[in-house]
CSV table of C-alpha atoms in Angstrom, one decimal:
chain,number,residue,atom,x,y,z
K,3,MET,CA,-1.8,-55.4,73.1
K,4,LYS,CA,-3.2,-57.0,70.0
K,5,LEU,CA,-6.2,-55.8,68.1
K,6,ALA,CA,-9.0,-58.1,66.7
K,7,PRO,CA,-11.3,-57.3,63.8
K,8,ILE,CA,-14.8,-56.4,65.0
K,9,ARG,CA,-17.6,-58.7,64.2
K,10,PRO,CA,-19.5,-57.9,61.0
K,11,LYS,CA,-22.7,-57.3,63.1
K,12,GLU,CA,-20.9,-54.7,65.2
K,13,ALA,CA,-19.4,-53.1,62.2
K,14,GLU,CA,-22.8,-52.8,60.7
K,15,ALA,CA,-24.3,-51.3,63.9
K,16,MET,CA,-21.4,-48.8,64.0
K,17,LEU,CA,-21.8,-47.7,60.4
K,18,GLU,CA,-25.5,-47.4,61.0
K,19,PHE,CA,-24.9,-45.2,64.0
K,20,MET,CA,-22.6,-42.9,61.8
K,21,GLU,CA,-25.3,-42.7,59.2
K,22,ASN,CA,-28.3,-42.2,61.5
K,23,ARG,CA,-26.7,-39.8,64.0
K,24,PHE,CA,-24.4,-37.8,61.7
K,25,GLY,CA,-25.5,-38.6,58.2
K,26,ILE,CA,-22.0,-39.7,57.3
K,27,PRO,CA,-22.3,-42.1,54.4
K,28,ARG,CA,-20.8,-45.5,54.5
K,29,ASN,CA,-18.5,-44.8,51.6
K,30,ALA,CA,-16.6,-42.3,53.8
K,31,PHE,CA,-15.0,-45.2,55.5
K,32,GLU,CA,-14.3,-47.3,52.4
K,33,GLY,CA,-11.1,-49.3,52.5
K,34,LEU,CA,-10.8,-49.0,56.3
K,35,GLU,CA,-10.7,-51.9,58.8
K,36,PHE,CA,-12.2,-51.6,62.2
K,37,MET,CA,-10.2,-53.2,65.0
K,38,ASP,CA,-11.1,-53.8,68.7
K,39,ASN,CA,-8.6,-53.5,71.6
K,40,GLY,CA,-10.7,-55.9,73.7
K,41,LYS,CA,-11.9,-53.0,75.9
K,42,GLY,CA,-14.5,-51.7,73.6
K,43,LYS,CA,-12.3,-49.1,71.9
K,44,ILE,CA,-12.5,-49.3,68.1
K,45,PHE,CA,-9.6,-48.2,65.8
K,46,ALA,CA,-9.9,-47.4,62.1
K,47,MET,CA,-6.9,-48.3,59.9
K,48,ASN,CA,-5.9,-49.6,56.5
K,49,GLU,CA,-5.8,-53.3,55.9
K,50,ARG,CA,-2.0,-53.7,56.1
K,51,ASN,CA,-1.9,-52.0,59.4
K,52,ALA,CA,-4.9,-54.1,60.7
K,53,VAL,CA,-3.2,-57.3,59.8
K,54,PHE,CA,0.0,-56.2,61.6
K,55,CYS,CA,-1.9,-55.1,64.7
K,56,ASN,CA,-3.7,-58.4,64.8
K,57,ARG,CA,-0.6,-60.5,64.7
K,58,ASN,CA,1.9,-58.4,66.7
K,59,ASN,CA,2.1,-56.9,70.1
K,60,ILE,CA,1.6,-53.2,69.6
K,61,MET,CA,1.8,-50.3,72.1
K,62,SER,CA,-0.8,-48.1,70.3
K,63,ALA,CA,-2.6,-47.7,67.1
K,64,SER,CA,-4.3,-44.9,65.2
K,65,LEU,CA,-6.9,-43.8,64.4
K,66,PRO,CA,-9.1,-44.1,67.6
K,67,PHE,CA,-12.5,-44.3,66.0
K,68,MET,CA,-15.1,-44.8,68.6
K,69,ARG,CA,-16.1,-46.4,71.9
K,70,PHE,CA,-18.5,-49.2,71.4
K,71,ASP,CA,-19.1,-51.0,74.6
K,72,GLY,CA,-22.7,-50.2,75.5
K,73,ALA,CA,-21.9,-46.5,75.1
K,74,THR,CA,-21.6,-45.5,71.5
K,75,LYS,CA,-19.2,-42.6,71.4
K,76,PRO,CA,-17.3,-41.2,68.4
K,77,THR,CA,-13.8,-39.9,69.1
K,78,SER,CA,-12.8,-36.3,68.4
K,79,MET,CA,-10.0,-37.4,66.1
K,80,MET,CA,-12.5,-39.4,64.0
K,81,ILE,CA,-14.7,-36.4,63.8
K,82,GLN,CA,-11.8,-34.2,62.6
K,83,MET,CA,-11.1,-36.8,59.9
K,84,PHE,CA,-14.6,-37.6,58.7
K,85,GLY,CA,-16.9,-35.0,60.2
K,86,ALA,CA,-16.8,-32.7,57.2
K,87,ARG,CA,-19.1,-35.2,55.5
K,88,ALA,CA,-21.7,-35.1,58.3
K,89,THR,CA,-25.1,-33.5,57.6
K,90,LYS,CA,-26.7,-33.7,61.0
K,91,GLY,CA,-25.9,-34.1,64.7
K,92,ILE,CA,-23.8,-30.9,64.3
K,93,VAL,CA,-23.7,-27.9,66.7
K,94,HIS,CA,-22.3,-24.8,64.9
K,95,VAL,CA,-20.5,-22.6,67.2
K,96,ASP,CA,-19.2,-19.0,66.9
K,97,ARG,CA,-15.6,-17.9,67.3
K,98,ASN,CA,-15.6,-17.4,71.1
K,99,LYS,CA,-17.3,-20.7,71.7
K,100,ALA,CA,-14.9,-22.5,69.3
K,101,LYS,CA,-12.0,-21.1,71.3
K,102,ASP,CA,-13.6,-22.2,74.6
K,103,TYR,CA,-14.2,-25.6,73.2
K,104,MET,CA,-10.6,-26.0,71.9
K,105,ALA,CA,-9.3,-24.9,75.3
K,106,GLY,CA,-11.3,-27.7,76.9
K,107,PHE,CA,-14.2,-25.9,78.4
K,108,ASP,CA,-17.8,-27.0,78.3
K,109,ILE,CA,-20.1,-24.8,76.2
K,110,MET,CA,-23.7,-23.9,75.8
K,111,ALA,CA,-25.6,-24.9,72.7
K,112,LYS,CA,-28.0,-22.7,70.7
K,113,GLU,CA,-31.6,-23.7,71.3
K,114,ASN,CA,-32.8,-26.7,69.3
K,115,ALA,CA,-29.4,-27.3,67.9
K,116,CYS,CA,-30.1,-31.0,67.6
K,117,SER,CA,-31.3,-33.8,69.7
K,118,ASP,CA,-29.4,-34.8,72.9
K,119,GLY,CA,-26.4,-37.1,72.6
K,120,TYR,CA,-23.0,-37.0,71.0
K,121,VAL,CA,-22.6,-34.0,68.6
K,122,ILE,CA,-20.0,-32.7,66.2
K,123,ILE,CA,-18.8,-29.2,67.2
K,124,LYS,CA,-18.3,-27.3,64.0
K,125,TYR,CA,-16.8,-23.8,63.5
K,126,ASN,CA,-16.6,-22.2,60.1
K,127,GLY,CA,-16.6,-25.5,58.3
K,128,PHE,CA,-14.1,-27.2,60.6
K,129,PRO,CA,-15.3,-30.2,62.6
K,130,LEU,CA,-13.4,-29.5,65.8
K,131,GLY,CA,-14.3,-32.6,67.8
K,132,CYS,CA,-16.9,-34.3,69.9
K,133,GLY,CA,-19.3,-32.9,72.5
K,134,LEU,CA,-22.1,-34.4,74.6
K,135,LEU,CA,-25.3,-32.4,74.4
K,136,ARG,CA,-27.7,-32.6,77.3
K,137,ASN,CA,-30.4,-30.1,77.9
K,138,GLY,CA,-28.6,-27.3,76.1
K,139,ASP,CA,-25.2,-27.8,77.8
K,140,ILE,CA,-22.4,-29.4,75.8
K,141,LYS,CA,-19.9,-31.4,77.8
K,142,ASN,CA,-16.4,-31.2,76.2
K,143,GLN,CA,-15.3,-34.6,75.0
K,144,LEU,CA,-11.9,-33.5,73.7
K,145,PRO,CA,-9.1,-35.7,75.1
K,146,LYS,CA,-7.0,-33.6,77.6
K,147,ALA,CA,-3.8,-33.9,75.5
K,148,LYS,CA,-5.6,-32.4,72.5
K,149,ARG,CA,-6.9,-29.3,74.3
K,150,MET,CA,-5.0,-26.1,73.7
K,151,PRO,CA,-5.4,-22.4,73.8
K,152,VAL,CA,-6.0,-21.2,70.2
K,153,GLU,CA,-5.6,-17.5,69.5
K,154,LEU,CA,-5.9,-17.3,65.7
K,155,ILE,CA,-9.1,-18.8,64.2
C,29,MET,CA,33.1,-12.0,66.7
C,30,VAL,CA,32.3,-13.2,70.2
C,31,HIS,CA,30.8,-16.6,70.4
C,32,PHE,CA,28.8,-18.0,73.2
C,33,ASN,CA,30.6,-20.7,75.1
C,34,ILE,CA,31.8,-23.1,72.5
C,35,PRO,CA,34.3,-25.6,74.1
C,36,GLN,CA,37.8,-25.3,72.7
C,37,ARG,CA,37.9,-28.9,71.8
C,38,PHE,CA,34.6,-28.6,69.9
C,39,ARG,CA,36.1,-25.7,67.9
C,40,GLU,CA,39.3,-27.6,67.1
C,41,ARG,CA,37.4,-30.7,65.9
C,42,TYR,CA,35.1,-28.8,63.5
C,43,ALA,CA,37.4,-26.1,62.3
C,44,ALA,CA,39.3,-28.9,60.7
C,45,ILE,CA,36.4,-30.2,58.6
C,46,VAL,CA,34.1,-27.3,57.9
C,47,ASP,CA,34.6,-25.0,54.9
C,48,ASP,CA,34.2,-21.7,56.8
C,49,PRO,CA,34.8,-22.1,60.5
C,50,GLU,CA,34.0,-18.5,61.5
C,51,ALA,CA,30.6,-18.6,59.6
C,52,PHE,CA,29.9,-22.0,61.1
C,53,PHE,CA,30.6,-21.1,64.7
C,54,ALA,CA,28.7,-17.8,64.3
C,55,SER,CA,25.7,-19.6,62.9
C,56,LEU,CA,25.4,-21.8,66.1
C,57,SER,CA,24.5,-18.8,68.2
C,58,ARG,CA,21.7,-17.7,66.0
C,59,PRO,CA,18.2,-19.0,66.6
C,60,LEU,CA,16.7,-21.4,64.0
C,61,PRO,CA,14.1,-20.1,61.5
C,62,LYS,CA,10.7,-21.4,62.4
C,63,ALA,CA,9.4,-24.1,60.0
C,64,PHE,CA,6.3,-26.2,59.6
C,65,ARG,CA,4.9,-28.7,57.3
C,66,VAL,CA,1.3,-28.9,55.9
C,67,ASN,CA,-0.2,-32.3,56.8
C,68,THR,CA,-1.7,-33.4,53.5
C,69,LEU,CA,-3.6,-36.2,55.2
C,70,LYS,CA,-6.0,-33.7,56.6
C,71,ALA,CA,-5.5,-30.5,54.7
C,72,ASP,CA,-4.9,-28.8,51.4
C,73,VAL,CA,-1.7,-26.8,51.1
C,74,ASP,CA,-3.2,-23.8,49.3
C,75,LYS,CA,-6.2,-23.5,51.7
C,76,VAL,CA,-4.0,-23.7,54.8
C,77,LEU,CA,-1.7,-20.9,53.4
C,78,GLU,CA,-4.7,-18.8,52.6
C,79,ARG,CA,-6.0,-19.1,56.1
C,80,LEU,CA,-2.6,-18.4,57.7
C,81,GLN,CA,-2.3,-15.3,55.5
C,82,GLY,CA,-5.6,-14.2,56.9
C,83,TYR,CA,-4.1,-14.2,60.4
C,84,GLY,CA,-1.2,-12.2,59.1
C,85,ILE,CA,1.2,-15.2,59.2
C,86,GLU,CA,3.6,-15.1,56.3
C,87,ALA,CA,4.9,-18.4,55.1
C,88,MET,CA,7.6,-19.0,52.5
C,89,ASN,CA,7.7,-22.3,50.7
C,90,VAL,CA,11.2,-23.9,50.7
C,91,ALA,CA,12.6,-24.8,47.3
C,92,TRP,CA,12.9,-28.5,48.0
C,93,SER,CA,9.5,-29.5,49.3
C,94,ASP,CA,6.0,-28.5,48.3
C,95,ASP,CA,4.7,-29.0,51.9
C,96,ALA,CA,7.5,-27.3,53.9
C,97,PHE,CA,7.5,-23.7,54.9
C,98,VAL,CA,9.4,-21.2,57.0
C,99,THR,CA,7.8,-18.3,58.7
C,100,PRO,CA,8.9,-15.3,60.8
C,101,SER,CA,5.8,-15.8,62.9
C,102,ASP,CA,5.9,-17.4,66.3
C,103,LYS,CA,2.1,-17.8,66.3
C,104,THR,CA,1.7,-20.9,64.2
C,105,GLY,CA,1.5,-23.0,67.3
C,106,ALA,CA,-1.6,-21.0,68.4
C,107,THR,CA,-3.7,-21.4,65.3
C,108,LEU,CA,-6.8,-23.4,64.5
C,109,GLU,CA,-4.7,-25.2,61.8
C,110,HIS,CA,-2.3,-26.4,64.5
C,111,PHE,CA,-5.2,-27.6,66.7
C,112,MET,CA,-6.7,-29.4,63.8
C,113,GLY,CA,-3.4,-31.1,62.8
C,114,HIS,CA,-3.4,-29.4,59.5
C,115,ILE,CA,0.1,-28.1,60.2
C,116,TYR,CA,3.0,-29.7,62.1
C,117,ILE,CA,5.8,-27.7,63.4
C,118,GLN,CA,9.0,-29.4,62.4
C,119,GLU,CA,12.6,-28.3,61.8
C,120,LEU,CA,13.5,-28.2,58.1
C,121,VAL,CA,16.4,-30.7,58.1
C,122,SER,CA,14.4,-33.2,60.1
C,123,MET,CA,12.1,-33.4,57.0
C,124,LEU,CA,14.9,-34.8,54.8
C,125,PRO,CA,15.0,-38.5,55.7
C,126,PRO,CA,11.3,-39.2,54.7
C,127,LEU,CA,11.9,-37.3,51.4
C,128,MET,CA,14.6,-39.8,50.6
C,129,LEU,CA,11.9,-42.5,50.2
C,130,LYS,CA,9.8,-40.6,47.8
C,131,GLU,CA,10.9,-42.5,44.7
C,132,GLU,CA,10.5,-45.8,46.6
C,133,ILE,CA,6.9,-44.9,47.5
C,134,LYS,CA,6.1,-44.0,43.9
C,135,ALA,CA,7.4,-47.4,42.8
C,136,ASN,CA,5.6,-49.3,45.6
C,137,PRO,CA,2.8,-47.3,47.4
C,138,ASP,CA,2.0,-50.2,49.6
C,139,MET,CA,5.4,-50.8,51.0
C,140,THR,CA,6.4,-51.7,54.5
C,141,VAL,CA,8.6,-49.3,56.4
C,142,LEU,CA,10.3,-49.5,59.7
C,143,ASP,CA,10.9,-46.2,61.5
C,144,ALA,CA,13.5,-47.6,63.9
C,145,CYS,CA,13.7,-44.6,66.3
C,146,ALA,CA,10.4,-42.8,65.8
C,147,ALA,CA,9.7,-40.5,68.8
C,148,PRO,CA,8.3,-37.9,68.8
C,149,GLY,CA,6.8,-39.0,65.4
C,150,SER,CA,7.7,-36.0,63.2
C,151,LYS,CA,9.3,-38.2,60.5
C,152,THR,CA,6.7,-40.9,61.0
C,153,THR,CA,3.8,-38.6,60.4
C,154,GLN,CA,5.5,-37.0,57.4
C,155,LEU,CA,6.2,-40.4,55.9
C,156,SER,CA,2.6,-41.4,56.6
C,157,ALA,CA,1.5,-38.4,54.6
C,158,LEU,CA,3.9,-39.1,51.8
C,159,MET,CA,2.5,-42.7,51.7
C,160,LYS,CA,-1.1,-41.2,51.7
C,161,ASN,CA,-2.1,-43.5,54.5
C,162,ARG,CA,-1.3,-46.6,52.4
C,163,GLY,CA,1.2,-49.4,53.1
C,164,LEU,CA,2.5,-50.0,56.6
C,165,ILE,CA,4.8,-48.1,58.9
C,166,VAL,CA,6.1,-49.8,62.0
C,167,ALA,CA,7.1,-47.0,64.3
C,168,ASN,CA,9.4,-48.2,67.0
C,169,ASP,CA,11.0,-46.4,69.9
C,170,ALA,CA,13.0,-47.9,72.8
C,171,ALA,CA,12.0,-45.2,75.3
C,172,PHE,CA,8.7,-46.3,76.8
C,173,ASN,CA,7.9,-42.8,78.0
C,174,ARG,CA,8.2,-41.3,74.5
C,175,LEU,CA,5.6,-43.6,73.0
C,176,LYS,CA,2.8,-41.3,74.2
C,177,ILE,CA,4.0,-38.4,72.1
C,178,ILE,CA,4.1,-40.6,69.0
C,179,LYS,CA,0.6,-41.8,69.7
C,180,HIS,CA,-0.6,-38.2,70.2
C,181,ASN,CA,0.9,-37.0,66.9
C,182,LEU,CA,-0.4,-40.0,64.9
C,183,GLU,CA,-3.9,-39.4,66.2
C,184,LYS,CA,-3.7,-35.6,65.7
C,185,LEU,CA,-2.4,-35.9,62.1
C,186,GLY,CA,-4.9,-38.6,61.1
C,187,CYS,CA,-2.3,-41.4,60.4
C,188,MET,CA,-4.0,-44.8,59.7
C,189,ASN,CA,-1.0,-46.7,58.4
C,190,VAL,CA,1.2,-46.7,61.5
C,191,ALA,CA,1.5,-49.3,64.3
C,192,VAL,CA,3.6,-48.3,67.3
C,193,VAL,CA,6.0,-50.9,68.9
C,194,ASN,CA,8.5,-50.7,71.8
C,195,HIS,CA,11.8,-52.5,71.3
C,196,ASP,CA,15.4,-51.9,71.7
C,197,ILE,CA,16.0,-52.0,68.0
C,198,ARG,CA,19.4,-53.8,68.4
C,199,PHE,CA,17.5,-56.8,69.8
C,200,PHE,CA,14.3,-56.5,67.8
C,201,LYS,CA,13.1,-60.0,67.0
C,202,THR,CA,11.0,-60.2,63.9
C,203,ASP,CA,10.7,-62.3,60.8
C,204,MET,CA,9.6,-59.3,58.9
C,205,GLN,CA,11.8,-57.9,56.0
C,206,PHE,CA,11.2,-54.3,55.4
C,207,ASP,CA,11.1,-52.6,52.0
C,208,CYS,CA,12.5,-49.4,53.6
C,209,ILE,CA,14.0,-48.5,57.0
C,210,LEU,CA,14.5,-45.0,58.5
C,211,LEU,CA,17.2,-45.1,61.1
C,212,ASP,CA,17.3,-41.6,62.5
C,213,ALA,CA,19.7,-42.6,65.2
C,214,PRO,CA,20.0,-41.3,68.7
C,215,CYS,CA,23.1,-39.0,68.6
C,216,SER,CA,25.1,-36.4,70.4
C,217,SER,CA,22.7,-33.8,68.8
C,218,GLU,CA,25.3,-31.2,68.0
C,219,GLY,CA,23.3,-30.1,65.0
C,220,THR,CA,20.5,-29.0,67.3
C,221,ILE,CA,22.6,-26.5,69.2
C,222,ARG,CA,20.7,-23.6,67.6
C,223,LYS,CA,17.5,-24.7,69.3
C,224,ASN,CA,19.0,-26.2,72.5
C,225,ARG,CA,22.2,-24.7,73.8
C,226,GLU,CA,22.3,-27.2,76.6
C,227,VAL,CA,23.8,-29.6,74.1
C,228,LEU,CA,27.0,-27.7,74.3
C,229,SER,CA,27.2,-27.5,78.0
C,230,ARG,CA,27.1,-31.3,78.3
C,231,TRP,CA,29.2,-31.9,75.2
C,232,ASN,CA,32.1,-34.3,75.5
C,233,GLU,CA,33.9,-36.6,73.2
C,234,LYS,CA,33.5,-39.7,75.3
C,235,GLU,CA,29.8,-39.6,74.7
C,236,ILE,CA,30.4,-39.3,70.9
C,237,ILE,CA,32.5,-42.4,71.0
C,238,SER,CA,30.0,-44.4,73.1
C,239,THR,CA,27.1,-43.2,71.0
C,240,SER,CA,28.9,-44.3,67.8
C,241,GLY,CA,29.2,-47.8,69.2
C,242,LEU,CA,25.4,-47.9,69.8
C,243,GLN,CA,24.8,-46.6,66.3
C,244,LYS,CA,26.9,-49.3,64.7
C,245,HIS,CA,25.0,-51.9,66.6
C,246,MET,CA,21.7,-50.4,65.5
C,247,ILE,CA,22.6,-50.0,61.8
C,248,THR,CA,23.8,-53.6,61.7
C,249,ARG,CA,20.6,-54.9,63.1
C,250,CYS,CA,18.5,-52.7,60.9
C,251,TYR,CA,20.4,-53.8,57.8
C,252,GLU,CA,19.6,-57.4,58.6
C,253,MET,CA,15.9,-56.5,58.7
C,254,LEU,CA,16.0,-54.8,55.2
C,255,ARG,CA,14.8,-57.0,52.4
C,256,PRO,CA,17.2,-57.6,49.5
C,257,GLY,CA,16.7,-54.6,47.1
C,258,GLY,CA,15.4,-52.5,50.0
C,259,LEU,CA,16.6,-49.0,51.0
C,260,MET,CA,17.7,-47.8,54.4
C,261,VAL,CA,18.1,-44.1,55.3
C,262,TYR,CA,20.6,-43.5,58.1
C,263,SER,CA,20.6,-40.0,59.6
C,264,THR,CA,21.7,-38.1,62.6
C,265,CYS,CA,21.5,-34.4,63.7
C,266,THR,CA,25.2,-34.2,64.7
C,267,PHE,CA,28.5,-33.1,63.2
C,268,ALA,CA,30.7,-35.8,64.7
C,269,PRO,CA,32.3,-38.0,61.9
C,270,GLU,CA,32.4,-40.9,64.3
C,271,GLU,CA,28.6,-40.9,64.4
C,272,ASN,CA,28.1,-40.3,60.7
C,273,GLU,CA,30.7,-41.3,58.1
C,274,GLY,CA,32.3,-43.6,60.7
C,275,VAL,CA,29.0,-45.6,61.2
C,276,VAL,CA,28.3,-45.9,57.5
C,277,ASP,CA,31.9,-46.9,56.8
C,278,TYR,CA,31.5,-49.6,59.4
C,279,LEU,CA,28.4,-51.0,57.7
C,280,LEU,CA,30.2,-50.9,54.3
C,281,SER,CA,33.0,-52.9,55.8
C,282,LYS,CA,30.7,-55.5,57.4
C,283,SER,CA,28.1,-56.0,54.7
C,284,ASP,CA,27.4,-56.0,51.0
C,285,CYS,CA,25.5,-52.7,51.1
C,286,LYS,CA,25.9,-50.0,48.5
C,287,LEU,CA,25.5,-46.3,49.0
C,288,GLU,CA,23.4,-44.1,46.7
C,289,ARG,CA,24.1,-40.5,45.9
C,290,ILE,CA,21.8,-38.0,47.5
C,291,GLU,CA,20.3,-35.1,45.6
C,292,VAL,CA,17.8,-32.7,46.9
C,293,LYS,CA,16.8,-30.2,44.3
C,294,GLY,CA,17.0,-26.7,45.7
C,295,LEU,CA,19.0,-27.5,48.9
C,296,LYS,CA,22.7,-27.1,49.3
C,297,LEU,CA,24.2,-30.3,50.4
C,298,SER,CA,27.8,-30.7,51.4
C,299,GLY,CA,30.3,-33.4,50.9
C,300,THR,CA,31.2,-35.9,53.6
C,301,VAL,CA,34.3,-36.0,55.7
C,302,LYS,CA,36.9,-38.1,53.8
C,303,ALA,CA,39.1,-39.1,56.7
C,304,TRP,CA,39.0,-38.6,60.5
C,305,LYS,CA,41.8,-39.1,63.0
C,306,ASP,CA,43.6,-42.2,61.8
C,307,ARG,CA,40.9,-43.5,59.6
C,308,THR,CA,40.3,-42.9,55.9
C,309,PHE,CA,36.7,-43.7,55.0
C,310,ALA,CA,35.7,-45.9,52.1
C,311,SER,CA,35.2,-43.9,48.9
C,312,ASP,CA,31.5,-44.9,48.7
C,313,VAL,CA,30.8,-43.0,52.0
C,314,ALA,CA,31.2,-39.8,49.9
C,315,LYS,CA,27.7,-40.5,48.4
C,316,ALA,CA,26.2,-39.5,51.7
C,317,ALA,CA,25.6,-35.8,52.5
C,318,ARG,CA,25.9,-33.3,55.2
C,319,VAL,CA,23.9,-30.1,55.9
C,320,TRP,CA,25.9,-27.4,57.7
C,321,PRO,CA,23.8,-24.8,59.5
C,322,HIS,CA,25.6,-21.8,58.0
C,323,HIS,CA,24.8,-22.9,54.4
C,324,SER,CA,21.0,-22.8,54.3
C,325,ASP,CA,20.2,-21.4,57.7
C,326,THR,CA,19.1,-24.8,59.1
C,327,GLY,CA,20.1,-27.2,61.8
C,328,GLY,CA,23.0,-29.6,61.2
C,329,PHE,CA,22.4,-33.0,59.6
C,330,PHE,CA,23.9,-36.1,58.1
C,331,VAL,CA,22.0,-38.4,55.8
C,332,ALA,CA,23.0,-41.6,53.9
C,333,LYS,CA,21.0,-43.8,51.5
C,334,ILE,CA,22.0,-47.4,51.9
C,335,ARG,CA,20.8,-50.0,49.4
C,336,LYS,CA,20.9,-53.8,50.1
C,337,PRO,CA,21.7,-55.5,46.8
C,338,LYS,CA,19.1,-57.8,45.3
C,339,GLU,CA,20.0,-61.5,45.9
C,340,GLY,CA,22.7,-62.6,43.5
C,341,MET,CA,23.6,-59.1,42.6
C,342,SER,CA,26.2,-58.3,45.3
C-alpha cells in the first residue's frame, strides 16, 4: 500500500475532534504528518517517513492514529502516546478495572464519568487505551494483539 | 563436568578458537539472564525503575548502556510497563548493533537507515528510540509472516519514523542510498543456544556453509545500497567463522570497504578468528568483534562496522 497525505480540511476536523473531545492541544501533534491508507485509517508519522510512505509500496506504518471514515475513533496506541495531555473524555479506573481492561474485557464506568462516545481509559496517570462508553458500559477497544494479562500494576 | 548433548563436531570446531573451551561449553547449558530495555520514546528510565522497584522487581543497569537492564525477575512481562510499551524484553547482545550507530545519529539525527532483516523489530524499535523518532528507518524483512510482529512492536513502542517493507534484500530494487545499514543476518543461531536448545539438535555444518553463501549475497547487495561515507553494521548471533569473519573478509576482497574498530565501554569484547580451515582472513577483519557467552554471561554474537569510503577517498 501507499499512504496519501490527508486533506487540510480533514486534518483540521481531526485536530478539532482531539481538542473538543479530549482537550488535547494541537501543539501535542507538532511536527507530525497525517497519512491516509485509502480505507479511512489515519497514521501519524514524521515528515521523512510520510514522504517515503507516499512514494513507496509499504507493508505497514506506525503510528495508527485514528479511524476517520464517518466514524471518528482514536486508536489505543495514539492514546498511549498522547493521552497524558488529555483533560477530558477520560474515565479513571481502579486497579481491578484496569487489569480487566488490559486483559481485553469490557468494563463498567462510574456514574457520570463523561458523555457517551470514545473515551480514554486512565489508571494512576497512565492512559491505557480507548474504550467506547454507552449508557455506563465501556466496550473495550484495545486491539486483540495488544491485550494481555497484567499482574503487576 | 557433564554437558548436555553438544555434538562432537561442534565441540571440535569451537574448542579450536575459544579461549577457555570448558567454560564456553559449560556456559551453553546455563539459562540466559533476563534483560530488558526502557523504551525512551514513551517512558523515562528513572520513573520506570522506580515503579518496577515498587513491584519488587530488581533491575541492574548494564555498564555499557543507560537504557539496558538485567533482572532476576521473570515477572517483567506481566507488568503495566510492559503493556504500555515502556519496557521491551530483549537479549543484551541483541542491543549491540543499534548502539554502533550512536555517533552517526549524533552527527546526523535525520539520517536514513535500512534495517535489512528487521523481524521481530527489537533492533528497529531500539534504533527508533536512539533516533528519537527523527529521520527514517526502512525496516525490511523477507518473511511475510514475520511482518506482523514488526508492526505490533512499532505500534506498541510508539515508533513514528519507521516504514515496513517486504523484500528479499538480495534483490531489493531501490534508487535510495542509505546513510547507515543494519544487516543482522539470518544465521545458524549458535549464539542463542542458551535460550533455545533446539538449535543444537538441528545443528549441522552444511547449513553453516549454505547460510554463509546467503550472507555474502546479502552483504554485497547491502553494501551497494550504502551511500559513500556511510556505515553498515553486520552482525550475527552465531559462532561459525564462515558466517562472521568469512563474510566480512569476502566483502573486503570484493569492494573498497574499510572496517572500523569496535569499542563498547564496559563490555568485554573478544578478538576475531584470524584463520579458519585453509583460509587466513584479511588483517582488517580483526577490527570486528566477538562476544562469547562465558565472558559476560550473555548470548554469543559477532559484530562488524563497515565503512564505505567517500568518493575519491578509496
